[in-house]
Amino acid sequence: MSGLRTPAVGRRPRIGLVAGGLGAYWPQFPELLPQLERSAARVSERMRGFDAEVVDVGFISDAAEGAAAAEKLRAADCDLILGFLTTYMTATMLVPIAQRSGAPVLLINLQPTEAMDHASFDTGAWLAYCGVCPLPEMANTFERVGVPFRSVSGHLEDERAWQRIGRWIRSAGVRSVLRNGRHGLMGHLYPGMYDVSTDLTMVPGNLGGHVEVLEFDDLRVRVEQVKDGEVEAKLAETREVFELADSVVPEDLTWAARVSVGLDRLVADFDLDSLAYYHRGLDGEVHEKLGAGMILGSSLLTARGIPACGEYELRTSLAMLIADRLGAGGSFTELQALNFRDGVVEMGHDGPGHLAISERKPLLRGLGVYHGKRGWGVSVEFDVKRGPVTLLGLGQTRDGKYKLIASEGRVVGGPLLEIGNTTSRVDFGCDPGEWTDAWSASGVAHHWALATGHLVPDLRALADLTGLELVEVSA
């Protein structure tokens, strides 16, 4: 289960594509348009290699064709529009697209090769490399009409440029998931956690999407309907995915499997993209048992791309969703201890974790008590895959605005606690105490997502597309 994964849950981003050039050139240089159309076809081909739906409206040569393309792209309800500048074109050709489409626009300037053949080129051949010429014009005009400007320049087979384009496409996909997502919030706030409390209107206000308020009884009735055969199938899945410690009590494991089947039904019935939950419970009654039995099912859901986390941490479940859709996992995490001898920060959490990014086969450990919570049963234990990682939190300011908070480090090996928690040792390249003070001062809550890979470039693109502030905490 270790390593990066390809997100497979949810709607693929819909990417609009329009190419263009100045029509006045076509009668002057008859070979130019066919060459530019070949470049446009190559861009369309490369675009279809991404995990996205591509809406290609073809080639435009003047402002009237630009306006017609704008209407097609508006009707297509795109998440991102790529405008391919094949040669010089006037701003009037693209401004209608940028203004009317309702989607962010990325301009790409990809010339045919790395450089011109200066000895043999005439004016017509040069114009095929002239997509760079209108970029300042577009930037100036976009600013004056109030449209954000962003661009990628390179050549058709420039993999660095395509990596940058892919970053925008992935970020558009995340933006789409947030704008169209359905996020479950079940139970009640962990008593006293001010930083976790969330004004539900701020989720659609900042990100879009819908928050579905659930009760633990919504889960209870579904767990009661689970058949024994379904439990056996879930137990078989569990034994395949996990290593089981000797401390696992069979009755507790069976209950966790039954709750897991109920959770699957809950997520399907309410069409959820994420879930945050907590219920205190009392004296072993059914709601306490449900809350205690959710770790297995929540971990399996998270590994499937439906992040589920405890302690009613809605904003962290959203951060986990962002990380997952960037293909980087995203496991529920908080600070655990500082190791000044080894220069690392130890972090993780009790309860569910993102199994797909575990360094090893995750362990199910039986616990007689869940620290700080009511209940007992099985809990997940693992550490995140060694190598580069990114912490991602979703902070909230006094005026209700959300902000992305991120820090990049590396998970390194070393001794770990064996207490049924996810635990990782993260090296941020500086004194652990100084990093902790800077991270805490960022406005992050005391939970966040721990994701594999260095994601700050992707998060910068996401911040641009969503209008969220990105706070980068570094050494």
Coordinates of C-alpha atoms in Angstrom, one line a residue:
M1 CA 0.0 0.0 0.0
S2 CA 3.0 2.3 0.2
G3 CA 3.9 5.0 -2.4
L4 CA 2.1 7.6 -4.4
R5 CA -1.3 6.9 -5.9
T6 CA -3.3 8.1 -8.8
P7 CA -6.5 9.8 -7.6
A8 CA -9.5 8.0 -9.1
V9 CA -12.4 9.3 -7.1
G10 CA -14.5 12.2 -8.3
R11 CA -15.0 14.2 -11.4
R12 CA -12.1 14.7 -13.8
P13 CA -11.3 18.4 -14.5
R14 CA -12.8 19.7 -17.7
I15 CA -10.1 21.7 -19.6
G16 CA -11.0 24.0 -22.5
L17 CA -8.5 24.4 -25.3
V18 CA -8.4 27.1 -27.9
A19 CA -5.5 28.0 -30.3
G20 CA -5.1 31.1 -32.3
G21 CA -3.1 33.5 -34.4
L22 CA -3.6 36.7 -36.4
G23 CA -5.6 36.0 -39.5
A24 CA -3.9 38.8 -41.5
Y25 CA -0.8 36.5 -41.8
W26 CA -2.6 33.7 -43.7
P27 CA -2.8 35.2 -47.2
Q28 CA 0.7 36.7 -46.7
F29 CA 2.4 33.4 -45.7
P30 CA 0.4 30.4 -47.1
E31 CA 2.5 27.8 -45.3
L32 CA 2.2 29.4 -41.9
L33 CA -1.4 28.4 -40.9
P34 CA -0.9 24.7 -41.7
Q35 CA 2.2 24.6 -39.6
L36 CA 0.4 26.4 -36.7
E37 CA -2.5 24.0 -37.0
R38 CA 0.0 21.1 -36.7
S39 CA 1.3 22.6 -33.5
A40 CA -2.2 23.0 -32.2
A41 CA -2.9 19.3 -33.0
R42 CA 0.2 18.3 -31.1
V43 CA -0.9 20.4 -28.0
S44 CA -4.3 18.8 -28.2
E45 CA -2.7 15.3 -28.3
R46 CA -0.5 16.1 -25.3
M47 CA -3.5 17.5 -23.4
R48 CA -5.3 14.2 -23.8
G49 CA -2.5 12.5 -21.9
F50 CA -3.6 14.1 -18.7
D51 CA -6.3 12.8 -16.4
A52 CA -8.7 15.4 -17.7
E53 CA -11.6 15.9 -20.1
V54 CA -10.5 18.1 -23.0
V55 CA -12.9 20.4 -24.8
D56 CA -11.0 21.6 -27.9
V57 CA -12.9 24.4 -29.7
G58 CA -10.3 24.7 -32.5
F59 CA -8.3 27.5 -34.0
I60 CA -9.4 31.2 -34.0
S61 CA -8.1 33.9 -36.4
D62 CA -9.9 37.1 -35.4
A63 CA -12.0 38.7 -32.6
A64 CA -15.3 37.4 -34.0
E65 CA -14.0 33.8 -33.9
G66 CA -12.7 34.5 -30.4
A67 CA -16.2 35.6 -29.3
A68 CA -17.7 32.5 -30.8
A69 CA -15.2 30.3 -29.0
A70 CA -15.9 32.1 -25.8
E71 CA -19.6 31.1 -26.0
K72 CA -18.7 27.4 -26.7
L73 CA -16.3 27.3 -23.7
R74 CA -18.8 29.1 -21.4
A75 CA -21.4 26.4 -22.3
A76 CA -18.9 23.7 -21.7
D77 CA -18.5 24.7 -18.0
C78 CA -14.7 24.3 -18.0
D79 CA -12.5 24.2 -14.9
L80 CA -9.6 25.7 -16.7
I81 CA -9.1 27.1 -20.2
L82 CA -5.8 26.9 -22.1
G83 CA -5.2 29.6 -24.7
F84 CA -2.4 28.5 -27.1
L85 CA -0.6 31.4 -28.6
T86 CA 0.8 29.9 -31.8
T87 CA 2.0 33.3 -33.1
Y88 CA 1.1 36.9 -32.6
M89 CA -2.6 37.6 -31.9
T90 CA -4.4 40.6 -30.6
A91 CA -5.8 40.8 -27.1
T92 CA -9.3 41.3 -28.5
M93 CA -9.2 37.7 -29.6
L94 CA -8.8 36.3 -26.1
V95 CA -10.4 38.8 -23.8
P96 CA -13.9 37.6 -24.5
I97 CA -12.8 34.1 -23.6
A98 CA -11.2 35.2 -20.4
Q99 CA -14.2 37.3 -19.4
R100 CA -17.2 35.1 -20.4
S101 CA -16.0 31.6 -19.8
G102 CA -16.3 31.7 -16.0
A103 CA -13.1 29.7 -15.7
P104 CA -9.5 30.6 -15.0
V105 CA -7.4 31.0 -18.2
L106 CA -3.8 29.8 -18.7
L107 CA -2.0 31.1 -21.7
I108 CA 0.6 28.8 -23.2
N109 CA 3.4 29.8 -25.6
L110 CA 5.0 26.7 -27.0
Q111 CA 7.2 27.4 -30.1
P112 CA 7.9 24.5 -32.5
T113 CA 11.4 23.7 -31.3
E114 CA 14.0 24.9 -28.9
A115 CA 15.4 27.6 -31.2
M116 CA 15.0 29.0 -34.7
D117 CA 17.3 28.2 -37.6
H118 CA 18.5 31.7 -38.1
A119 CA 20.4 31.0 -41.3
S120 CA 17.4 29.6 -43.2
F121 CA 14.3 31.3 -41.7
D122 CA 12.3 33.9 -43.5
T123 CA 9.5 36.0 -42.0
G124 CA 6.9 33.3 -42.4
A125 CA 9.0 30.7 -40.6
W126 CA 9.9 33.2 -37.8
L127 CA 6.2 33.9 -37.2
A128 CA 5.6 30.3 -36.1
Y129 CA 8.0 31.1 -33.2
C130 CA 6.3 34.4 -32.4
G131 CA 3.8 33.2 -29.7
V132 CA 6.0 35.0 -27.2
C133 CA 5.3 38.4 -28.8
P134 CA 1.7 38.9 -27.6
L135 CA 2.3 37.7 -24.0
P136 CA 3.0 41.1 -22.6
E137 CA 0.0 42.5 -24.5
M138 CA -2.2 39.8 -22.9
A139 CA -0.9 40.4 -19.5
N140 CA -1.4 44.2 -19.7
T141 CA -4.9 43.8 -21.1
F142 CA -5.9 41.2 -18.6
E143 CA -4.8 43.5 -15.8
R144 CA -6.8 46.4 -17.2
V145 CA -10.0 44.3 -17.6
G146 CA -9.7 42.7 -14.2
V147 CA -8.7 39.1 -15.3
P148 CA -5.9 37.3 -13.5
F149 CA -3.0 36.5 -15.8
R150 CA -0.9 33.3 -15.8
S151 CA 1.2 31.7 -18.5
V152 CA 3.7 28.9 -19.4
S153 CA 6.3 29.4 -22.1
G154 CA 8.5 26.8 -23.7
H155 CA 8.5 24.6 -26.8
L156 CA 6.3 21.8 -28.0
E157 CA 8.4 19.0 -26.6
D158 CA 9.7 20.9 -23.6
E159 CA 9.0 18.5 -20.7
R160 CA 9.6 21.3 -18.1
A161 CA 6.9 23.3 -19.7
W162 CA 4.5 20.4 -19.8
Q163 CA 5.2 19.7 -16.1
R164 CA 4.1 23.2 -15.4
I165 CA 1.0 22.9 -17.5
G166 CA 0.2 19.6 -15.7
R167 CA 0.5 21.4 -12.4
W168 CA -2.2 23.9 -13.5
I169 CA -4.4 21.0 -14.7
R170 CA -4.0 19.1 -11.4
S171 CA -4.8 22.3 -9.4
A172 CA -7.9 22.9 -11.6
G173 CA -9.0 19.4 -10.7
V174 CA -8.6 20.1 -7.0
R175 CA -10.5 23.4 -7.4
S176 CA -13.3 21.5 -9.2
V177 CA -13.5 18.9 -6.4
L178 CA -13.7 21.6 -3.8
R179 CA -16.3 23.6 -5.8
N180 CA -18.5 20.5 -6.4
G181 CA -17.6 18.4 -3.3
R182 CA -19.9 17.0 -0.6
H183 CA -18.3 16.9 2.8
G184 CA -19.8 15.0 5.7
L185 CA -19.6 16.3 9.2
M186 CA -20.9 13.8 11.7
G187 CA -21.3 14.1 15.5
H188 CA -20.2 17.1 17.5
L189 CA -17.1 19.1 18.3
Y190 CA -14.5 17.6 20.6
P191 CA -15.1 19.7 23.7
G192 CA -12.8 22.6 24.1
M193 CA -11.1 22.6 20.7
Y194 CA -11.6 26.2 19.6
D195 CA -9.2 25.8 16.7
V196 CA -11.2 22.9 15.2
S197 CA -14.6 24.7 15.3
T198 CA -15.8 25.7 11.8
D199 CA -18.5 28.0 10.6
L200 CA -20.1 25.8 8.0
T201 CA -21.0 28.7 5.8
M202 CA -17.3 29.4 5.4
V203 CA -16.7 26.2 3.5
P204 CA -18.9 27.1 0.5
G205 CA -18.0 30.8 1.1
N206 CA -14.3 30.1 0.6
L207 CA -14.1 26.9 -1.4
G208 CA -17.6 26.1 -2.8
G209 CA -19.2 22.7 -2.3
H210 CA -21.7 21.5 0.3
V211 CA -21.4 20.4 4.0
E212 CA -23.8 17.6 4.8
V213 CA -24.5 17.6 8.6
L214 CA -24.9 14.0 9.8
E215 CA -25.8 12.3 13.1
F216 CA -24.3 9.2 14.5
D217 CA -27.7 7.6 14.2
D218 CA -27.3 7.9 10.4
L219 CA -24.4 5.5 10.8
R220 CA -26.1 3.4 13.5
V221 CA -29.1 2.4 11.3
R222 CA -26.8 1.4 8.5
V223 CA -24.5 -0.7 10.8
E224 CA -27.6 -2.4 12.1
Q225 CA -28.5 -3.5 8.6
V226 CA -25.1 -5.1 7.8
K227 CA -25.2 -8.8 7.1
D228 CA -22.8 -11.3 8.4
G229 CA -21.5 -12.1 5.0
E230 CA -20.6 -8.5 4.4
V231 CA -18.7 -8.5 7.7
E232 CA -16.7 -11.6 6.6
A233 CA -15.8 -9.9 3.3
K234 CA -14.6 -6.8 5.1
L235 CA -12.6 -9.0 7.5
A236 CA -10.9 -10.7 4.5
E237 CA -10.1 -7.3 3.0
T238 CA -8.7 -6.2 6.4
R239 CA -6.4 -9.2 6.7
E240 CA -5.1 -8.6 3.2
V241 CA -4.4 -4.9 3.8
F242 CA -3.1 -5.0 7.4
E243 CA -0.8 -6.9 9.6
L244 CA -2.6 -7.8 12.7
A245 CA -0.9 -7.5 16.1
D246 CA -1.4 -10.1 18.8
S247 CA -3.2 -7.5 20.9
V248 CA -6.1 -7.3 18.4
V249 CA -9.2 -8.8 20.2
P250 CA -11.3 -10.8 17.6
E251 CA -14.6 -9.3 18.9
D252 CA -13.3 -5.7 18.5
L253 CA -12.0 -6.5 15.0
T254 CA -15.4 -7.9 13.9
W255 CA -17.2 -4.9 15.3
A256 CA -14.8 -2.5 13.4
A257 CA -15.4 -4.5 10.2
R258 CA -19.2 -4.2 10.7
V259 CA -18.9 -0.4 11.3
S260 CA -16.7 -0.2 8.2
V261 CA -19.4 -1.7 6.0
G262 CA -21.9 0.8 7.5
L263 CA -19.5 3.6 6.8
D264 CA -19.3 2.5 3.1
R265 CA -23.0 2.7 2.9
L266 CA -23.1 6.1 4.6
V267 CA -20.6 7.5 2.2
A268 CA -22.5 6.1 -0.8
D269 CA -25.9 7.1 0.4
F270 CA -24.9 10.7 1.0
D271 CA -22.5 10.8 -1.9
L272 CA -19.6 12.1 0.2
D273 CA -16.2 13.2 -0.9
S274 CA -14.8 13.5 2.6
L275 CA -15.9 12.9 6.2
A276 CA -15.0 14.4 9.6
Y277 CA -16.5 12.9 12.8
Y278 CA -16.5 12.8 16.6
H279 CA -18.8 11.5 19.3
R280 CA -17.9 11.4 22.9
G281 CA -20.4 8.7 24.1
L282 CA -20.9 7.4 27.6
D283 CA -20.7 4.1 29.5
G284 CA -20.3 1.9 26.5
E285 CA -23.6 2.7 24.8
V286 CA -23.9 2.2 21.1
H287 CA -22.8 5.7 20.0
E288 CA -19.6 5.4 22.0
K289 CA -19.0 1.9 20.4
L290 CA -19.7 3.4 16.9
G291 CA -17.2 6.2 17.5
A292 CA -14.6 3.7 18.8
G293 CA -15.2 1.3 15.9
M294 CA -14.5 3.8 13.1
I295 CA -10.8 3.7 12.8
L296 CA -10.6 0.7 10.4
G297 CA -13.3 1.9 8.1
S298 CA -12.1 5.5 8.0
S299 CA -8.6 4.3 7.1
L300 CA -9.9 2.2 4.3
L301 CA -12.1 5.0 3.0
T302 CA -9.1 7.4 3.1
A303 CA -7.0 5.0 1.1
R304 CA -9.8 4.9 -1.5
G305 CA -9.6 8.7 -1.9
I306 CA -12.4 9.6 0.5
P307 CA -10.5 11.2 3.4
A308 CA -12.1 10.5 6.8
C309 CA -10.7 11.9 10.1
G310 CA -11.7 12.2 13.7
E311 CA -12.1 15.0 16.2
Y312 CA -14.7 16.7 14.0
E313 CA -11.8 18.2 12.0
L314 CA -13.6 19.4 8.9
R315 CA -10.9 21.7 7.6
T316 CA -8.3 19.0 8.0
S317 CA -10.5 16.5 6.1
L318 CA -10.6 19.2 3.3
A319 CA -6.8 19.5 3.5
M320 CA -6.5 15.8 3.2
L321 CA -8.8 15.9 0.2
I322 CA -6.6 18.5 -1.5
A323 CA -3.5 16.4 -0.9
D324 CA -5.2 13.2 -2.1
R325 CA -6.3 14.8 -5.4
L326 CA -2.8 16.0 -6.0
G327 CA -1.8 12.3 -5.8
A328 CA 0.1 12.7 -2.6
G329 CA -2.0 11.0 0.0
G330 CA -2.7 13.1 3.1
S331 CA -2.8 11.5 6.5
F332 CA -4.4 13.1 9.6
T333 CA -1.5 14.5 11.7
E334 CA -0.6 16.5 14.7
L335 CA 2.6 17.2 16.7
Q336 CA 3.7 14.5 19.0
A337 CA 7.2 15.3 20.3
L338 CA 10.5 17.0 19.3
N339 CA 13.7 15.1 19.0
F340 CA 16.6 17.5 19.4
R341 CA 19.2 14.8 19.4
D342 CA 18.3 13.7 15.9
G343 CA 17.0 17.0 14.7
V344 CA 13.5 15.8 13.8
V345 CA 9.9 16.6 14.6
E346 CA 7.8 13.5 15.5
M347 CA 4.2 13.8 14.3
G348 CA 1.2 11.6 13.5
H349 CA -2.1 10.9 15.2
D350 CA -4.1 8.1 16.8
G351 CA -7.0 6.8 14.8
P352 CA -7.3 6.6 11.0
G353 CA -4.4 7.1 8.6
H354 CA -3.9 7.2 4.8
L355 CA -2.8 3.6 4.2
A356 CA -1.7 4.2 0.6
I357 CA 1.3 6.3 1.7
S358 CA 2.6 3.9 4.5
E359 CA 6.3 3.0 4.4
R360 CA 5.3 -0.6 5.3
K361 CA 2.3 -2.8 5.5
P362 CA 0.1 -1.0 8.1
L363 CA -0.5 -2.6 11.5
L364 CA -3.7 -3.0 13.3
R365 CA -3.0 -2.8 17.1
G366 CA -5.6 -3.6 19.8
L367 CA -5.9 -0.9 22.5
G368 CA -7.6 -1.2 25.8
V369 CA -8.2 2.6 25.9
Y370 CA -8.1 5.4 23.3
H371 CA -6.2 8.2 25.0
G372 CA -8.3 11.3 25.5
K373 CA -11.4 9.6 24.0
R374 CA -14.0 7.2 25.2
G375 CA -13.9 3.7 23.8
W376 CA -11.4 1.0 22.9
G377 CA -10.6 -1.4 20.0
V378 CA -8.3 -1.6 17.0
S379 CA -6.2 1.3 15.9
V380 CA -3.9 1.9 12.9
E381 CA -0.1 2.1 13.3
F382 CA 2.4 3.0 10.5
D383 CA 4.8 5.7 9.4
V384 CA 4.7 7.7 6.2
K385 CA 6.9 6.6 3.3
R386 CA 10.5 7.8 3.5
G387 CA 11.5 10.8 1.5
P388 CA 10.1 14.3 0.7
V389 CA 6.8 15.3 2.4
T390 CA 4.6 18.3 2.7
L391 CA 2.5 19.4 5.6
L392 CA -0.8 21.0 4.5
G393 CA -3.2 22.8 6.8
L394 CA -6.3 24.9 6.1
G395 CA -6.2 27.8 8.4
Q396 CA -9.0 30.4 9.1
T397 CA -8.4 34.0 9.9
R398 CA -10.5 36.2 12.2
D399 CA -12.6 37.5 9.4
G400 CA -13.4 33.9 8.3
K401 CA -11.1 33.7 5.3
Y402 CA -9.4 30.4 4.7
K403 CA -5.7 30.1 3.9
L404 CA -3.4 27.2 2.8
I405 CA -0.5 26.6 5.1
A406 CA 2.3 24.4 4.0
S407 CA 5.8 23.3 4.9
E408 CA 8.2 20.9 3.1
G409 CA 10.5 18.4 4.8
R410 CA 11.7 14.8 4.7
V411 CA 10.5 11.7 6.5
V412 CA 13.6 9.9 7.8
G413 CA 14.1 6.6 9.6
G414 CA 14.5 6.0 13.3
P415 CA 12.8 4.7 16.4
L416 CA 9.1 5.1 16.6
L417 CA 6.5 4.6 19.4
E418 CA 4.4 1.4 19.1
I419 CA 1.2 2.6 20.6
G420 CA -1.3 2.3 17.8
N421 CA -0.6 5.7 16.3
T422 CA 0.6 6.9 12.9
T423 CA 4.0 8.4 13.6
S424 CA 6.6 9.9 11.3
R425 CA 10.0 11.6 11.9
V426 CA 10.2 14.7 9.8
D427 CA 13.4 16.6 9.2
F428 CA 12.8 20.2 8.2
G429 CA 16.5 21.1 7.8
C430 CA 16.6 23.3 10.9
D431 CA 16.3 23.2 14.7
P432 CA 13.1 21.4 15.5
G433 CA 12.1 24.0 18.1
E434 CA 12.5 26.9 15.7
W435 CA 10.5 25.1 13.0
T436 CA 7.7 24.3 15.6
D437 CA 7.5 28.0 16.6
A438 CA 7.3 29.2 13.0
W439 CA 4.7 26.5 12.1
S440 CA 2.5 27.4 15.1
A441 CA 2.7 31.1 14.4
S442 CA 1.4 30.5 10.9
G443 CA -2.2 30.2 12.1
V444 CA -2.5 26.5 11.4
A445 CA -4.8 24.5 13.6
H446 CA -3.3 21.7 15.6
H447 CA -4.2 19.1 12.9
W448 CA -3.1 19.0 9.3
A449 CA -2.5 16.6 6.4
L450 CA 0.9 14.9 6.0
A451 CA 1.4 14.2 2.3
T452 CA 4.2 12.6 0.2
G453 CA 6.3 14.7 -2.1
H454 CA 7.1 18.4 -2.2
L455 CA 3.8 20.1 -3.2
V456 CA 4.4 23.8 -2.7
P457 CA 4.6 24.5 -6.5
D458 CA 1.2 22.8 -7.0
L459 CA -0.2 24.6 -4.0
R460 CA 0.9 27.9 -5.4
A461 CA -1.1 27.2 -8.5
L462 CA -4.1 26.1 -6.4
A463 CA -3.9 29.3 -4.4
D464 CA -3.8 31.3 -7.6
L465 CA -6.9 29.5 -9.0
T466 CA -8.9 29.6 -5.8
G467 CA -7.9 33.0 -4.5
L468 CA -6.7 31.5 -1.2
E469 CA -3.6 32.9 0.5
L470 CA -0.7 30.4 0.7
V471 CA 1.5 30.7 3.8
E472 CA 4.8 28.8 3.3
V473 CA 6.7 27.9 6.5
S474 CA 10.4 27.1 5.8
A475 CA 13.6 26.8 7.8

